[in-house]
mmCIF file of C-alpha atoms in Angstrom:
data_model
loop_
_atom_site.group_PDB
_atom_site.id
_atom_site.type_symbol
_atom_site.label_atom_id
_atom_site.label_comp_id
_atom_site.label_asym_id
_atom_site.label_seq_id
_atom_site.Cartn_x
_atom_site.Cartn_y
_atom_site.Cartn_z
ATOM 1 C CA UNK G 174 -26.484 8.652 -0.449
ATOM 2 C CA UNK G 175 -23.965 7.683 -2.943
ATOM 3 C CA UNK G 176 -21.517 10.567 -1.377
ATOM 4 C CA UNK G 177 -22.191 8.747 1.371
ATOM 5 C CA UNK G 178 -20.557 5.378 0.564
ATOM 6 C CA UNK G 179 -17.919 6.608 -1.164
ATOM 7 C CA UNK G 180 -16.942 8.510 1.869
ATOM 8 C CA UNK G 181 -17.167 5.264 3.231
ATOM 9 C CA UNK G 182 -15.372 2.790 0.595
ATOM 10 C CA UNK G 183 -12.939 5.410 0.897
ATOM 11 C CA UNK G 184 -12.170 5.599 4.683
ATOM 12 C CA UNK G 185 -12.327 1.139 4.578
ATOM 13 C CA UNK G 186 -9.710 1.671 1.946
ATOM 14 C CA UNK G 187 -7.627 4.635 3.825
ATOM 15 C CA UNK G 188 -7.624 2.152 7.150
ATOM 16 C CA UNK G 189 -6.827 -0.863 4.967
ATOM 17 C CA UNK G 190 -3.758 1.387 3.601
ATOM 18 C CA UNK G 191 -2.407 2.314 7.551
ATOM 19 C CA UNK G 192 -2.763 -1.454 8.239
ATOM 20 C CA UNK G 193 -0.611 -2.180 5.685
ATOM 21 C CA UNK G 194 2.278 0.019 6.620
ATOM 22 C CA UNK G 195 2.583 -2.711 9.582
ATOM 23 C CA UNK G 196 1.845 -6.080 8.037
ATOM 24 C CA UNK G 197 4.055 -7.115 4.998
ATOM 25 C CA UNK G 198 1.103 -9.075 3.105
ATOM 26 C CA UNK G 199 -0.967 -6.195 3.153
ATOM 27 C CA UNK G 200 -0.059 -3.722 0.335
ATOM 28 C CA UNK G 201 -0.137 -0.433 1.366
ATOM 29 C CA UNK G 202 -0.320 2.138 -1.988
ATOM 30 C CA UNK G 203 -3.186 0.454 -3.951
ATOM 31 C CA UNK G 204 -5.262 1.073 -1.263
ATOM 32 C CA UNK G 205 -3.758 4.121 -0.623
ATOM 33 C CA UNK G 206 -4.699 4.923 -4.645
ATOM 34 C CA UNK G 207 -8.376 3.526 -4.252
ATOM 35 C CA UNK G 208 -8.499 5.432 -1.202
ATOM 36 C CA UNK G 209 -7.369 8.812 -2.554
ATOM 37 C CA UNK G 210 -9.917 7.999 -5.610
ATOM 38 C CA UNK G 211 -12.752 7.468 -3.344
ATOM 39 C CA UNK G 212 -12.402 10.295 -1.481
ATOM 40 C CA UNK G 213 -12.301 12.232 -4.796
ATOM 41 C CA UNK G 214 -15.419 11.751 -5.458
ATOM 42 C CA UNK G 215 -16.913 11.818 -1.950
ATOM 43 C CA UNK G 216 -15.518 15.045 -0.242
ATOM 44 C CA UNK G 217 -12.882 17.602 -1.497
ATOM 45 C CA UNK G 218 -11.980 18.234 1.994
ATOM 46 C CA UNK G 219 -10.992 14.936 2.803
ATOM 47 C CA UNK G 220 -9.237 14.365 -0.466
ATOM 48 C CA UNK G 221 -6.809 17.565 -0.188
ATOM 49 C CA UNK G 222 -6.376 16.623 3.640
ATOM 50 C CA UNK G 223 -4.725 13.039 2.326
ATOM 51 C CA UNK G 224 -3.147 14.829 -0.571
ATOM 52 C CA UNK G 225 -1.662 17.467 1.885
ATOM 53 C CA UNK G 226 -0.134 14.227 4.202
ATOM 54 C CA UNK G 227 3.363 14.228 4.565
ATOM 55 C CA UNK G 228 4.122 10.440 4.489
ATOM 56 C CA UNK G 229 0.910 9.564 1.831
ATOM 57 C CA UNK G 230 0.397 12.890 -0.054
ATOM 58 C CA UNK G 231 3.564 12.278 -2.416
ATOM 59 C CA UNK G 232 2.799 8.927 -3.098
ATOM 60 C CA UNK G 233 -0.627 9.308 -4.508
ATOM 61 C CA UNK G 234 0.854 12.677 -6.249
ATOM 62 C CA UNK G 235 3.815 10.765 -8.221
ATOM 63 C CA UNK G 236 1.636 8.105 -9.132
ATOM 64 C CA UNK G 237 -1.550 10.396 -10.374
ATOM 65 C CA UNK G 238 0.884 12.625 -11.941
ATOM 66 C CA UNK G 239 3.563 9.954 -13.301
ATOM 67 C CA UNK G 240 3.077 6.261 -12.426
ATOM 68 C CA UNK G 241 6.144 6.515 -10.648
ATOM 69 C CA UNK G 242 7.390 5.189 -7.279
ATOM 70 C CA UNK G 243 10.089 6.703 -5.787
ATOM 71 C CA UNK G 244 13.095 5.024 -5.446
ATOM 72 C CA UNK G 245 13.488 5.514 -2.247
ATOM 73 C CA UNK G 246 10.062 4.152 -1.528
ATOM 74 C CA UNK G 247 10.960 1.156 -3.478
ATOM 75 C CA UNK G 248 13.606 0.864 -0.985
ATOM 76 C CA UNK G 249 12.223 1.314 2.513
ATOM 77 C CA UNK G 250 9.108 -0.863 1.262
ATOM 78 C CA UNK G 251 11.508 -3.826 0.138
ATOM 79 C CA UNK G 252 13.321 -3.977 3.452
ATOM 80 C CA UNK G 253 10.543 -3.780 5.649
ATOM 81 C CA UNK G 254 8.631 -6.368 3.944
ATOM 82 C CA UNK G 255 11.826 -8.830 4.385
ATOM 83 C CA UNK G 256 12.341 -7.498 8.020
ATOM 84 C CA UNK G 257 8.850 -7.793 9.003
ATOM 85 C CA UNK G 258 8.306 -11.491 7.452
ATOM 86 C CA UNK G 259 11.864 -13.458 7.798
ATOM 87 C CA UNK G 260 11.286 -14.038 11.866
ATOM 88 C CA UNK G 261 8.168 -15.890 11.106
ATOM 89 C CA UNK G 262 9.335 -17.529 8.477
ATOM 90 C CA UNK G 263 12.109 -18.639 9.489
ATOM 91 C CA UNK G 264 10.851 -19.581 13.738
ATOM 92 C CA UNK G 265 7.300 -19.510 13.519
ATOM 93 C CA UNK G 266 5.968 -20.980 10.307
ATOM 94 C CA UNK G 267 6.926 -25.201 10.625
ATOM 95 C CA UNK G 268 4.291 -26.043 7.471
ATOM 96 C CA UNK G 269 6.648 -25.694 4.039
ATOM 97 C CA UNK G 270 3.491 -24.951 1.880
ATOM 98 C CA UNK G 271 2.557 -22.020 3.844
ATOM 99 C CA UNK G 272 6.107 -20.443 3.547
ATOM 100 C CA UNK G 273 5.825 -20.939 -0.214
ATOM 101 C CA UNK G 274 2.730 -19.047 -0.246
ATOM 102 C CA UNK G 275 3.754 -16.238 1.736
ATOM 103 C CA UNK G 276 7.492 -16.360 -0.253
ATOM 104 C CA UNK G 277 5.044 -16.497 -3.559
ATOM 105 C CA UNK G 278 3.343 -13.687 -2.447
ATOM 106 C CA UNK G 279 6.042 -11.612 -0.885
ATOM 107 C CA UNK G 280 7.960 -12.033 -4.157
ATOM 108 C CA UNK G 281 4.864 -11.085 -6.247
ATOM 109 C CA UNK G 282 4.710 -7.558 -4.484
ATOM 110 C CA UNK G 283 8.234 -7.009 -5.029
ATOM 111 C CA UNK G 284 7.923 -8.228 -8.763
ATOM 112 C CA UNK G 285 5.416 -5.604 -8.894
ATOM 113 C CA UNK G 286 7.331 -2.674 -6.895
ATOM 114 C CA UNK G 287 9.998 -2.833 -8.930
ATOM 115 C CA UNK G 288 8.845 -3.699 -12.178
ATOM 116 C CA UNK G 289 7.392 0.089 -11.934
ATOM 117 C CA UNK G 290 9.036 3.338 -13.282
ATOM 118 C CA UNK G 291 11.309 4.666 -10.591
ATOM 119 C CA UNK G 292 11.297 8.485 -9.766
ATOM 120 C CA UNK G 293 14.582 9.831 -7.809
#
């Protein structure tokens, strides 16, 4: 039973990860990390399949190994997250508390990106 739910925390956290890659508030590698640690304790199968994927498997392997991101990570991460939010904020989003939130926030993950060790 408790296999069980870890299989499943882990596969909430796994989707939670891919939905991330699309939307810029959602962070994408701690739930990529919970995901991977989930599944570590759930099903060895599952666990080398994610550590074996080409875009996530280095990612959880520099961090587990290092607590590094890699630089160019830091990079493509950084760029989509302006791309992906400065039409909304700029055409969409009318209320000026609202943009300071998501600016906050958007700022925050940044702050947090690159305040981490970089690996080349």
């Amino acid at each position: 039973m408790r296999r069980g739910f870890l299989l499943c925390l882990g596969w909430l956290f796994f989707a939670l990860a891919v939905i991330g890659v699309a939307l810029p508030l959602v962070p994408t590698t701690p739930f990529l990390l919970l995901a991977a640690y989930f599944f570590s304790q759930s099903s060895d199968r599952v666990h080398q399949m994610l550590m074996n994927n080409t875009y996530f498997g280095p990612v959880i392997s520099d961090w587990h190994t290092n607590h590094v991101i890699r630089l160019k990570t830091k990079c493509i991460a950084s760029v989509l997250m302006l791309i992906m939010i400065s039409y909304p904020l700029i055409y969409m989003i009318n209320n000026y508390w609202v943009k300071g939130f998501v600016i906050s926030i958007i700022l925050a993950v940044l702050g947090f990106i690159w305040s981490k060790p970089s690996a080349i």
